[in-house]
mmCIF file of C-alpha atoms and ligand atoms in Angstrom:
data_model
loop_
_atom_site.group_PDB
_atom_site.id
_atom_site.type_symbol
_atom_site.label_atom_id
_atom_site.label_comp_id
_atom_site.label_asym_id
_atom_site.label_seq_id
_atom_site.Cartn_x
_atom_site.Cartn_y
_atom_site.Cartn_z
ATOM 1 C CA UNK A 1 -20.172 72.478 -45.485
ATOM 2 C CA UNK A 2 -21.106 69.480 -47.647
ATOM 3 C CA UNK A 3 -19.532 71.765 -51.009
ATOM 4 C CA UNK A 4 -16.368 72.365 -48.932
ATOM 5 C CA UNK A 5 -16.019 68.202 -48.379
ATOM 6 C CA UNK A 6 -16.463 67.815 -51.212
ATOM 7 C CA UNK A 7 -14.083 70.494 -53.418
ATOM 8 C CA UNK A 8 -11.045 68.696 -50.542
ATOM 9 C CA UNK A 9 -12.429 65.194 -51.185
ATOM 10 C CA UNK A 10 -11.895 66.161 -55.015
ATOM 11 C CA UNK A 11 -8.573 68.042 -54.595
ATOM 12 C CA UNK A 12 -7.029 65.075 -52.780
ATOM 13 C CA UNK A 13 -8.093 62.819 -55.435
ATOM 14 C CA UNK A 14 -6.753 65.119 -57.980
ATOM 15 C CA UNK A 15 -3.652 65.444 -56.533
ATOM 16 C CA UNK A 16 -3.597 61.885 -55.798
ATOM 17 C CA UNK A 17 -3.700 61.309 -59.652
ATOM 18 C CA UNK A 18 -0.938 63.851 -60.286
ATOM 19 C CA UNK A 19 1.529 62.108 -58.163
ATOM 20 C CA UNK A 20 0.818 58.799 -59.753
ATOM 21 C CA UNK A 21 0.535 59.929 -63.400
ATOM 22 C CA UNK A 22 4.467 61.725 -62.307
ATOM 23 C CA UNK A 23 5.383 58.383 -60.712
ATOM 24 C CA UNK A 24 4.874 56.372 -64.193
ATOM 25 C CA UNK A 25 5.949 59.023 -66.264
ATOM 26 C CA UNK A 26 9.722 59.663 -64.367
ATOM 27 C CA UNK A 27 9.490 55.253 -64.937
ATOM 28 C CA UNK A 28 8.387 55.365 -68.443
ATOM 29 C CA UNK A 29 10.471 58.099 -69.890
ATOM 30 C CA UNK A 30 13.022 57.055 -68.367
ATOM 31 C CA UNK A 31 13.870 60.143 -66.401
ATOM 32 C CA UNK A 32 14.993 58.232 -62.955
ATOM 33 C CA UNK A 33 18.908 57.973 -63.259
ATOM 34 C CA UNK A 34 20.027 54.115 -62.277
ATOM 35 C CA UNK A 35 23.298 54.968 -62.591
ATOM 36 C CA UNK A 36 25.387 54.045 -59.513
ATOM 37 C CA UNK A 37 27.599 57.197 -60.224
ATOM 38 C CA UNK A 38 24.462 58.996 -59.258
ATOM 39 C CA UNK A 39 23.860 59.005 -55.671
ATOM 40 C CA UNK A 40 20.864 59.637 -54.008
ATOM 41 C CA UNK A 41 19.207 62.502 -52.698
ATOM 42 C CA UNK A 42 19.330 63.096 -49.324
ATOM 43 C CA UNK A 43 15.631 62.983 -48.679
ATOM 44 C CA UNK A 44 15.875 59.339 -50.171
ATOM 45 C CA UNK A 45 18.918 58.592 -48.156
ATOM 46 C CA UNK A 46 17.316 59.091 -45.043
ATOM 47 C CA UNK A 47 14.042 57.449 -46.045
ATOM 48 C CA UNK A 48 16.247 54.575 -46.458
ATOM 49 C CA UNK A 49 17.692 54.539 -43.792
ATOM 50 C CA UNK A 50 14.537 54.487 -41.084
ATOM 51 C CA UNK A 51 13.119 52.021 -43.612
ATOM 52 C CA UNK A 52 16.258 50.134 -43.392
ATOM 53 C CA UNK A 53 16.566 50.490 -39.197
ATOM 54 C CA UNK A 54 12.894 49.969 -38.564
ATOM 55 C CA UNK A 55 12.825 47.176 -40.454
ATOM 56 C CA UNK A 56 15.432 44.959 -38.957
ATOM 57 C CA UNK A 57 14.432 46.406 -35.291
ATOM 58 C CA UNK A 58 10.942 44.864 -35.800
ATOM 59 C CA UNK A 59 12.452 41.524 -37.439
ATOM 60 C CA UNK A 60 15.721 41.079 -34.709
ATOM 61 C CA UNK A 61 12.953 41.383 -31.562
ATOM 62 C CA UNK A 62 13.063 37.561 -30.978
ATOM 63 C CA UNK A 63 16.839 36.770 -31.715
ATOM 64 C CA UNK A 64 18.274 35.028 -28.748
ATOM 65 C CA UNK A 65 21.850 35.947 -28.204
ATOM 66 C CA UNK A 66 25.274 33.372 -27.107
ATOM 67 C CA UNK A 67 27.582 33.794 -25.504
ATOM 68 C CA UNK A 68 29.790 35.677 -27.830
ATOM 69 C CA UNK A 69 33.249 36.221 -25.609
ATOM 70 C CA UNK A 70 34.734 32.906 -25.927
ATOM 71 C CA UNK A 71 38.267 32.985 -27.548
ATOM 72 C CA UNK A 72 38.007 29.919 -30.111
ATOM 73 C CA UNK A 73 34.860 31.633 -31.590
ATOM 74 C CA UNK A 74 36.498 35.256 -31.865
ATOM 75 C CA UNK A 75 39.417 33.551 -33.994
ATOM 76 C CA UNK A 76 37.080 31.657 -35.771
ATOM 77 C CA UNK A 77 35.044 34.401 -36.555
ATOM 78 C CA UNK A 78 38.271 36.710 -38.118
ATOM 79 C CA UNK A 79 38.629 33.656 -40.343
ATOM 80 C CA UNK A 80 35.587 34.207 -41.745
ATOM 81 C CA UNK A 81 35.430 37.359 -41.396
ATOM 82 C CA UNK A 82 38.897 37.879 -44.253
ATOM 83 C CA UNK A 83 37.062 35.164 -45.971
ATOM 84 C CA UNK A 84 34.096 36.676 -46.487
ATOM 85 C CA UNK A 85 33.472 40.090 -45.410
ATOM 86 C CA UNK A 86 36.703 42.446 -45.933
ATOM 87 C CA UNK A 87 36.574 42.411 -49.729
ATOM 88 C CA UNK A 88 33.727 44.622 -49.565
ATOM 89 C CA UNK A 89 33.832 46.386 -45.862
ATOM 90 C CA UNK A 90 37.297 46.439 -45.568
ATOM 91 C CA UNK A 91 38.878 46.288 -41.865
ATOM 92 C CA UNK A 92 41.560 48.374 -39.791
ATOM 93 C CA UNK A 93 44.025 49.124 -42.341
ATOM 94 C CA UNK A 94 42.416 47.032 -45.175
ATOM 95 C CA UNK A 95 40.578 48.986 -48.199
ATOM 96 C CA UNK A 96 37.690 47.249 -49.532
ATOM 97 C CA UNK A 97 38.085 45.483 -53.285
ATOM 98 C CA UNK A 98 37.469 47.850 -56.385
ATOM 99 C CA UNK A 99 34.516 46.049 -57.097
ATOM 100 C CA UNK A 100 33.166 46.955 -53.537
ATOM 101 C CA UNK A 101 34.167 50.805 -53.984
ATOM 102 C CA UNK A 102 31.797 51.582 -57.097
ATOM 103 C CA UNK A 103 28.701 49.961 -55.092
ATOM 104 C CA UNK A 104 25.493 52.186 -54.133
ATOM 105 C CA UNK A 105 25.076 52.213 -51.203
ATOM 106 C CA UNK A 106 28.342 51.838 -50.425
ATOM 107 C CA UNK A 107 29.203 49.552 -47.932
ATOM 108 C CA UNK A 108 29.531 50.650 -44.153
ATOM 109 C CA UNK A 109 33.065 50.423 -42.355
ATOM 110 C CA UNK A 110 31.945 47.653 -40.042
ATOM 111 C CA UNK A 111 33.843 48.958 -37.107
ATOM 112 C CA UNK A 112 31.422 52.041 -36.643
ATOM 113 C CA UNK A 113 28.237 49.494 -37.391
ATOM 114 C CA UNK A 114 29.937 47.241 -34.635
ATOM 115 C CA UNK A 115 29.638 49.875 -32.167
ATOM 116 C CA UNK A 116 26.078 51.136 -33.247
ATOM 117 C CA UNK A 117 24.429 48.073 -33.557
ATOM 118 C CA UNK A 118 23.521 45.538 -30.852
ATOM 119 C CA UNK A 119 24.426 42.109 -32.017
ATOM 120 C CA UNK A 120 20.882 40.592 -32.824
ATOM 121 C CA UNK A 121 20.888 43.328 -35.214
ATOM 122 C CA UNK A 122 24.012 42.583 -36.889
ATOM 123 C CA UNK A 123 23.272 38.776 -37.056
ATOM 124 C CA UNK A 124 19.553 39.415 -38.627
ATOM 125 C CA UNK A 125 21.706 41.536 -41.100
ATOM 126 C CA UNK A 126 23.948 38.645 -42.146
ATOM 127 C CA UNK A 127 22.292 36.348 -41.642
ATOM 128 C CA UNK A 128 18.980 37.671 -44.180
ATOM 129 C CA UNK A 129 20.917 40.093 -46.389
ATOM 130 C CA UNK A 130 19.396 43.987 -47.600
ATOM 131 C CA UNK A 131 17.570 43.898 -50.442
ATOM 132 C CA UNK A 132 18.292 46.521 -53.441
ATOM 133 C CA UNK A 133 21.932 47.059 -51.528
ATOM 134 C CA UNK A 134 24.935 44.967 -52.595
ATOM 135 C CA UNK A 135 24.373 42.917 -48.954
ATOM 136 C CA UNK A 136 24.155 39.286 -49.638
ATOM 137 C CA UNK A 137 22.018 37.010 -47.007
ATOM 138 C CA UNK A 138 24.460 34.775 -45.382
ATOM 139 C CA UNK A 139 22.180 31.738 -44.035
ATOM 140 C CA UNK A 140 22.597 29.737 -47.052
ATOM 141 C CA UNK A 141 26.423 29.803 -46.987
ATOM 142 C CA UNK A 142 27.331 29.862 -43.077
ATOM 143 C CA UNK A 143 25.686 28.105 -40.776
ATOM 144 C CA UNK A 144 24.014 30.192 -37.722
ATOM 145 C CA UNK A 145 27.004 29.431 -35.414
ATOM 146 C CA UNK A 146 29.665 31.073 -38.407
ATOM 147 C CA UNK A 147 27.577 33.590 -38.261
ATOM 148 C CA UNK A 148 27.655 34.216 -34.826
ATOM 149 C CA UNK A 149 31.354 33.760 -34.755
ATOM 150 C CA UNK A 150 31.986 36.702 -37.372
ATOM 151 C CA UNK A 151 29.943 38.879 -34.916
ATOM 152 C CA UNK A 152 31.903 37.761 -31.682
ATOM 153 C CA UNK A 153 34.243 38.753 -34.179
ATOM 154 C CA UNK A 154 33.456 42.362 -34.852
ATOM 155 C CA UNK A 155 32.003 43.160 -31.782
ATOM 156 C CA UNK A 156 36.164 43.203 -30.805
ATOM 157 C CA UNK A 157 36.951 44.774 -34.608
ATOM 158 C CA UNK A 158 36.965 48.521 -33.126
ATOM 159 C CA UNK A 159 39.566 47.642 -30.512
ATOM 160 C CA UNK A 160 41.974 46.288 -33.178
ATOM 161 C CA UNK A 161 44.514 48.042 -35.063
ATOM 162 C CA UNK A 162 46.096 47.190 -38.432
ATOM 163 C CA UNK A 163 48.911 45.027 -36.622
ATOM 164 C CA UNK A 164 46.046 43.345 -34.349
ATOM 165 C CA UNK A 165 43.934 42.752 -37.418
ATOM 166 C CA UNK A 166 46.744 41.081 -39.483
ATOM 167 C CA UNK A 167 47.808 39.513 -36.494
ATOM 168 C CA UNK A 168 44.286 38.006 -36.249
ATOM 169 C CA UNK A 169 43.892 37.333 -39.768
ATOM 170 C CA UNK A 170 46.021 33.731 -39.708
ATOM 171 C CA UNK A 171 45.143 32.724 -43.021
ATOM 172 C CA UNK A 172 43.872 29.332 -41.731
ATOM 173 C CA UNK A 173 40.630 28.650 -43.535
ATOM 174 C CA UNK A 174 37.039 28.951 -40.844
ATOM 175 C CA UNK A 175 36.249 26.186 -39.430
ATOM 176 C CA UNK A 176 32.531 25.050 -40.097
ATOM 177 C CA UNK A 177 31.082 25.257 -36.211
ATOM 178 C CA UNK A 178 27.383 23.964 -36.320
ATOM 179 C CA UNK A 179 26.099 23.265 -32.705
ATOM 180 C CA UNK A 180 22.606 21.989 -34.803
ATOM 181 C CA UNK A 181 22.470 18.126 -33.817
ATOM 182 C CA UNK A 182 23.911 16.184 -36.307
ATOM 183 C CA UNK A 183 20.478 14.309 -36.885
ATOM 184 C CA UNK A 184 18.291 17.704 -37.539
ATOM 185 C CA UNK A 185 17.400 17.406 -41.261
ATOM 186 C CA UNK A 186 13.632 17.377 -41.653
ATOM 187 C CA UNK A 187 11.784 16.475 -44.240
ATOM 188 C CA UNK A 188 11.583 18.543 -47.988
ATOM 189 C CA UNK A 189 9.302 22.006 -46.904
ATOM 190 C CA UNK A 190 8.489 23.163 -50.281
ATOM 191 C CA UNK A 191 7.702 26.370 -49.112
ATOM 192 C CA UNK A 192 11.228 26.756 -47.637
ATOM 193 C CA UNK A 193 12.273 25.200 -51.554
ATOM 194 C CA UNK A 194 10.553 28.145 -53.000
ATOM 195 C CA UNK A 195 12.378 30.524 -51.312
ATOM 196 C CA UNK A 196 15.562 29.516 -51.695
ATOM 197 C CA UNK A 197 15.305 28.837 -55.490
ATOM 198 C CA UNK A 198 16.279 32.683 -55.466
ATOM 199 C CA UNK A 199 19.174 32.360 -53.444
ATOM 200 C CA UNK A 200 20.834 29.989 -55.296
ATOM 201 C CA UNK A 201 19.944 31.683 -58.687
ATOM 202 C CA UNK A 202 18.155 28.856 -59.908
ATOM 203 C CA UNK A 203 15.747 31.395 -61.358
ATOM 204 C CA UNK A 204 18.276 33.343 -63.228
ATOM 205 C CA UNK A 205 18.784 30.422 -66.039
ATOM 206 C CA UNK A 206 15.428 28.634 -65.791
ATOM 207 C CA UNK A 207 11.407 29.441 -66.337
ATOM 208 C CA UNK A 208 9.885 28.119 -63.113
ATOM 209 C CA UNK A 209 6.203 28.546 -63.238
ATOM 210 C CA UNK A 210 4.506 30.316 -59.980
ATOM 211 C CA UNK A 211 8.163 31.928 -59.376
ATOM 212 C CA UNK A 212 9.008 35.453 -59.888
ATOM 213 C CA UNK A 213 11.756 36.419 -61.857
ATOM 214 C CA UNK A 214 12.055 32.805 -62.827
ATOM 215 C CA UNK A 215 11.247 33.578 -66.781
ATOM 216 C CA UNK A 216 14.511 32.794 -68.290
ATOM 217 C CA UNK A 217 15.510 30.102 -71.082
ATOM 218 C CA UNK A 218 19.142 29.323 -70.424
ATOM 219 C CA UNK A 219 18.150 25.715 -68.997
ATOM 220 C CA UNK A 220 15.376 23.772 -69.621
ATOM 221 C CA UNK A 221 11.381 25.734 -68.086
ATOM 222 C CA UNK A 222 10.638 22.672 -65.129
ATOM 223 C CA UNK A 223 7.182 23.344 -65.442
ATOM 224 C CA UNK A 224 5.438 19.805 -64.923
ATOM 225 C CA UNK A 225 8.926 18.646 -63.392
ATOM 226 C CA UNK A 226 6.316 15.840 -61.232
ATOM 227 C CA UNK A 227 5.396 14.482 -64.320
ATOM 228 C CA UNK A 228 8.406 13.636 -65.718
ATOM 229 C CA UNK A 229 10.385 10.354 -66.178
ATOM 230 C CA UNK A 230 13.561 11.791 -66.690
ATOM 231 C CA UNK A 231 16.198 14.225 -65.066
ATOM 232 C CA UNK A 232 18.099 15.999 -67.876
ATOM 233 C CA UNK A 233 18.013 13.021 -69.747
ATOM 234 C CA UNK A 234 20.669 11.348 -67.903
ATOM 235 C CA UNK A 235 18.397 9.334 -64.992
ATOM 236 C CA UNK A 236 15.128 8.296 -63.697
ATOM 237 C CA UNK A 237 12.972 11.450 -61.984
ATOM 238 C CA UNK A 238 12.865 9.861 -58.304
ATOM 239 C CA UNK A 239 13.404 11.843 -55.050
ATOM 240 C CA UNK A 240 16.716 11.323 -53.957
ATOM 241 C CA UNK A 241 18.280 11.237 -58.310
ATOM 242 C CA UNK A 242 16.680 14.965 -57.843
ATOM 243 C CA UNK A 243 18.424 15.925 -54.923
ATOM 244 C CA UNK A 244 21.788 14.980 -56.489
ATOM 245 C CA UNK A 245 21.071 16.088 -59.077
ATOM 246 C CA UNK A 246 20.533 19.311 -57.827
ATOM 247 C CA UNK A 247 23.819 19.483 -55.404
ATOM 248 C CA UNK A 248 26.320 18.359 -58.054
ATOM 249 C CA UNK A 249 25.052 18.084 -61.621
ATOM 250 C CA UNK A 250 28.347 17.774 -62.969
ATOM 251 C CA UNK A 251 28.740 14.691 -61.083
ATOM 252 C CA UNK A 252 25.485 13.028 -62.592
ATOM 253 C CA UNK A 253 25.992 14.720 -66.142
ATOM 254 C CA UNK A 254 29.557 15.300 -67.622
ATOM 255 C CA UNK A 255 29.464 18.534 -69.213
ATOM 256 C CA UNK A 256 26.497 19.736 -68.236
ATOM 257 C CA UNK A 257 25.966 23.399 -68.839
ATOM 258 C CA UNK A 258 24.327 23.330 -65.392
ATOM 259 C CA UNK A 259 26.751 24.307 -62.615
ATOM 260 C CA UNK A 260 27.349 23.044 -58.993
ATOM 261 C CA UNK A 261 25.929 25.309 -56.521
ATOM 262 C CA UNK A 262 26.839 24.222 -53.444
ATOM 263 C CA UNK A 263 23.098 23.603 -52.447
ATOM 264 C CA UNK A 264 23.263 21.798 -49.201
ATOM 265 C CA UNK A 265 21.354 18.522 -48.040
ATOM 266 C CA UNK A 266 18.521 20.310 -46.333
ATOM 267 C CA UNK A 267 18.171 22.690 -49.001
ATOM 268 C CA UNK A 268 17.955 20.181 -51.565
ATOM 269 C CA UNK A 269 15.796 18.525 -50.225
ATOM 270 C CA UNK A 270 13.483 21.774 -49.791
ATOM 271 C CA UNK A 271 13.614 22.473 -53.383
ATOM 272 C CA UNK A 272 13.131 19.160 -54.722
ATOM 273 C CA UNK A 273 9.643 19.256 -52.440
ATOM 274 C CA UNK A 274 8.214 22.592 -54.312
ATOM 275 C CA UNK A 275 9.580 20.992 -57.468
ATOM 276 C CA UNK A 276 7.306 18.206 -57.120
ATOM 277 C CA UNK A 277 4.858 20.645 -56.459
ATOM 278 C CA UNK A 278 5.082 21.365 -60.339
ATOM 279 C CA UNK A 279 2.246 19.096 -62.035
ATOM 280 C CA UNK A 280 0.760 19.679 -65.178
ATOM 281 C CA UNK A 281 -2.148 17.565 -64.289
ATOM 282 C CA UNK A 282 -2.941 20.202 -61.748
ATOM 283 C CA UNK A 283 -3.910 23.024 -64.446
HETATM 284 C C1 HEC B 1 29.446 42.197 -52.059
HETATM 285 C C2 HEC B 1 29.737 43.126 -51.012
HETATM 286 C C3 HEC B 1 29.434 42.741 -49.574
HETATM 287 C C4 HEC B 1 29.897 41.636 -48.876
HETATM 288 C C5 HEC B 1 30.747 40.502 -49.404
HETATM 289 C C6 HEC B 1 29.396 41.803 -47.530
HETATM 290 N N1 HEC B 1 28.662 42.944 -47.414
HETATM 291 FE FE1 HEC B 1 27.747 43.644 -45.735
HETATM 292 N N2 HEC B 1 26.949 45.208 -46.794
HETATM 293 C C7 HEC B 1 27.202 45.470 -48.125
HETATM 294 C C8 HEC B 1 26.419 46.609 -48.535
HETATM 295 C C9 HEC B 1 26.395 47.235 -49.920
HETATM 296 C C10 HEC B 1 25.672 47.019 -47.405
HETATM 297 C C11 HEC B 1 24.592 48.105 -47.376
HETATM 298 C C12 HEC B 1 25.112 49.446 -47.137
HETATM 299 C C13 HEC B 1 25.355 49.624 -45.693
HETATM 300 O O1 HEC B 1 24.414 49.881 -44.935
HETATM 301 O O2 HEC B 1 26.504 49.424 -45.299
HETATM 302 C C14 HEC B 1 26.064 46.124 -46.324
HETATM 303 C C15 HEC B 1 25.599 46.224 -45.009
HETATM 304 C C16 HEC B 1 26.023 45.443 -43.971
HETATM 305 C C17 HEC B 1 25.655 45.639 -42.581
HETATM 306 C C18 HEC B 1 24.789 46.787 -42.052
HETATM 307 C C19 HEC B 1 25.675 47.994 -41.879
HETATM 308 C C20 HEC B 1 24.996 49.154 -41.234
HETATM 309 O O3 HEC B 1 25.704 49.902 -40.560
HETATM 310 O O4 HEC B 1 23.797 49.313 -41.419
HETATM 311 C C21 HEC B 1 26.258 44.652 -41.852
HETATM 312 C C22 HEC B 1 26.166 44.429 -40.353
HETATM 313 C C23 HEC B 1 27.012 43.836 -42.792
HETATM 314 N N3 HEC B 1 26.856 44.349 -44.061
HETATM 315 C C24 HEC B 1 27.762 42.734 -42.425
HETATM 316 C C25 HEC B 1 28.464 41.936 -43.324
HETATM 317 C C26 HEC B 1 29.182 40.738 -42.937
HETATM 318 C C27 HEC B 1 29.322 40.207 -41.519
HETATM 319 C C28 HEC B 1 29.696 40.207 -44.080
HETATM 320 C C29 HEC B 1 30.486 38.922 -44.252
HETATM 321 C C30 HEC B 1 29.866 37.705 -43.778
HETATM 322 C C31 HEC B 1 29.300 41.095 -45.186
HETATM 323 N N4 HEC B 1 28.567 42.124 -44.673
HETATM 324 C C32 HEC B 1 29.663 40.899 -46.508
HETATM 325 C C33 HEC B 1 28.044 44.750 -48.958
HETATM 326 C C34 HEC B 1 28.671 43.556 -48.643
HETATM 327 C C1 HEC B 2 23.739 28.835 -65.083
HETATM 328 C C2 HEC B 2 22.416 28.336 -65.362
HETATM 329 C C3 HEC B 2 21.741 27.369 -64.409
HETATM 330 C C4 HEC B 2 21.518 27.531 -63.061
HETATM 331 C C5 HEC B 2 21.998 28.661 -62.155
HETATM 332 C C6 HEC B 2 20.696 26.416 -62.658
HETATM 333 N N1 HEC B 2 20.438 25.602 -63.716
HETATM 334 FE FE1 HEC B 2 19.299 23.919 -63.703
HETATM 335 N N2 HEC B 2 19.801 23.545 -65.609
HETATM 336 C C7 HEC B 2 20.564 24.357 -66.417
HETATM 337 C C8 HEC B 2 20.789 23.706 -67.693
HETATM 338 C C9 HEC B 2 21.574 24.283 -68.860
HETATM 339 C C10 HEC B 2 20.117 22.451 -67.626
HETATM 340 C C11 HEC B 2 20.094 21.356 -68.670
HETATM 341 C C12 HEC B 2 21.206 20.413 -68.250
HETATM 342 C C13 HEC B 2 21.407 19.210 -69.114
HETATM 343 O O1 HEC B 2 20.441 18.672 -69.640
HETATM 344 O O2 HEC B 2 22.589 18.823 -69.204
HETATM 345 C C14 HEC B 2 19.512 22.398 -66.301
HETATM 346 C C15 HEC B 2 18.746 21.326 -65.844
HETATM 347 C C16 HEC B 2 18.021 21.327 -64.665
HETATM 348 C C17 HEC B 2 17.073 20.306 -64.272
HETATM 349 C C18 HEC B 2 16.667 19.102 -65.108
HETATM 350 C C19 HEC B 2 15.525 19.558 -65.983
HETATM 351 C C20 HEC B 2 14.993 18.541 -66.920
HETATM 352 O O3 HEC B 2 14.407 18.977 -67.902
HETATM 353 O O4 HEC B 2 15.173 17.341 -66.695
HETATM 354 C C21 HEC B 2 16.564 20.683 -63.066
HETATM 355 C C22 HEC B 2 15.513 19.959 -62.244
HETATM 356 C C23 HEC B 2 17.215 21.919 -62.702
HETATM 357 N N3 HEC B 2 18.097 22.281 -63.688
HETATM 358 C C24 HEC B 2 16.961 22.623 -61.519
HETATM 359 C C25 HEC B 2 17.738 23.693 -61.108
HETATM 360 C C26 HEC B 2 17.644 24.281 -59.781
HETATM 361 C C27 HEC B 2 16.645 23.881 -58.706
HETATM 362 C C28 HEC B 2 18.600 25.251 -59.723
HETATM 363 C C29 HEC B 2 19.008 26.071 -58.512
HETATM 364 C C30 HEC B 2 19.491 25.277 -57.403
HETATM 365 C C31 HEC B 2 19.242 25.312 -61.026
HETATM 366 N N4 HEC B 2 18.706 24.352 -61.832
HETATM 367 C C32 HEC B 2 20.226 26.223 -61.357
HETATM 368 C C33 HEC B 2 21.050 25.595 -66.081
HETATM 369 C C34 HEC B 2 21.063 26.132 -64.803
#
């Protein structure tokens, strides 16, 4: 009994070390085609998608719905909708842009998503983005109202047809609804900094140290960025010179290599917070 235990125990191990030795090998040699031409096998398709369902089921639980018939918002939300959304999911009568076409996975025709998915879904969706997909997160561009507008929106998109939708489609730009009170800006979180340094590809030019994926030299590294007296050389490192710094560069800085970002007053004030956190007296 024990020798049987034990030959299984040793088998699974065995076979354990297979499947990893396979795993780095199909990585090293190179032998796992990235190619977006390539798509994937349907095994992986479907593991994708439970992942993909699963995943925003468990996250949407607490997401308190509005009232989503109102007119005003429905209009709204088609503004934002051709603003944002149709160049890659098209819309009744609208194909997608070419860029949008090569993508993998490609991107769903909303109208079937807006009658599969109940609307907490679809606004965890915009609102947080899918990760390794070509789905950006919303929340740092639209405020949570927009994005409840472009789902009032397309919960009505499968009832319209190509004359509805360009009748919708007024070419007026969205307006920016916020029902937040005017007066809610709290305080720099650097946590909340950290986070969005990815989303507003600060990380992609600059070597930010505790960041990942933030190991690139095409600004300055702001390791020690506390300790400094100066902000790109133009003015003196205090709280709020940060913060514009950060929202319009090319205001402070003629020139600069550094573009505007369209970081918003919260956000900037997040990300100045964790850069603070940056001391070189702390190592
Ligand atoms: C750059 C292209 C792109 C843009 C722009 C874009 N999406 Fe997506 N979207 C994708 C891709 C790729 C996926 C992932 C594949 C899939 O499941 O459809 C996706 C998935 C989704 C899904 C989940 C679909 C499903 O059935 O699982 C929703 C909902 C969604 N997008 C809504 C939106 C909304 C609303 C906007 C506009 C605010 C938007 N998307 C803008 C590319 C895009
Ligand atoms: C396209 C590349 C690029 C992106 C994206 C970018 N930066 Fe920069 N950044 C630069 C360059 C280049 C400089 C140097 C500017 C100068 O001195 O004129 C700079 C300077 C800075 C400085 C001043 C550093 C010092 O040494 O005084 C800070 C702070 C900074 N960036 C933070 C950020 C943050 C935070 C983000 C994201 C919101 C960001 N940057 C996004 C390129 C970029």
């Amino acid at each position: 009994m024990m020798r049987a235990g034990r030959i299984a125990a040793l088998a699974i191990a065995a076979s354990g070390a297979i499947a990893g030795i396979l795993c780095v090998a199909i990585v090293y040699f190179g032998w796992y085609d990235v190619s977006a031409t390539s798509p994937h096998r349907a095994v992986v398709y479907h593991l994708m998608d439970t992942a993909l369902a699963r995943s925003v089921k468990l996250r949407s639980a607490d997401v308190q719905v509005p009232e989503l018939n109102g007119e005003e918002r429905i209009q709204n939300g088609a503004r934002l909708y051709s603003t944002h959304c149709v160049q890659c999911h098209g819309a009744p009568g609208v194909a997608p842009q070419p860029y949008a076409l090569g993508l993998n996975p490609a991107p769903a025709a909303l109208v079937a998503t807006a009658r599969a998915r109940p609307a907490s879904d679809i606004f965890w969706i915009t609102r947080q983005g899918i990760k390794m997909t070509g789905m950006p997160a919303w929340r740092y561009r639209l405020t949570d109202d927009q994005i409840w507008d472009v789902v009032a929106f397309m919960r009505v998109l499968p009832t319209l047809s190509p004359a509805d939708y360009q009748h919708m489609d007024d070419g007026q730009p969205p307006a920016s609804t916020d029902h937040a009170p005017p007066d809610s800006l709290r305080l720099g979180d650097s946590v909340a900094g950290k986070a969005a340094l990815h989303q507003y590809l600060c990380v992609t030019c600059h070597t930010i140290p505790g960041v990942t994926g933030a190991w690139n030299h095409v600004g300055p590294s702001l390791a020690g960025m506390a300790d400094r007296p100066y902000i790109a050389g133009a003015m003196a490192n205090t709280p709020e010179n940060l913060q514009r710094w950060l929202r319009a560069p090319g205001a402070v800085k003629q020139g600069t290599v550094m573009p505007d970002l369209g970081v918003s007053e919260q956000d900037a004030r997040d990300i100045a917070a964790f850069l603070y956190t940056l001391s070189k007296r702390d190592r």
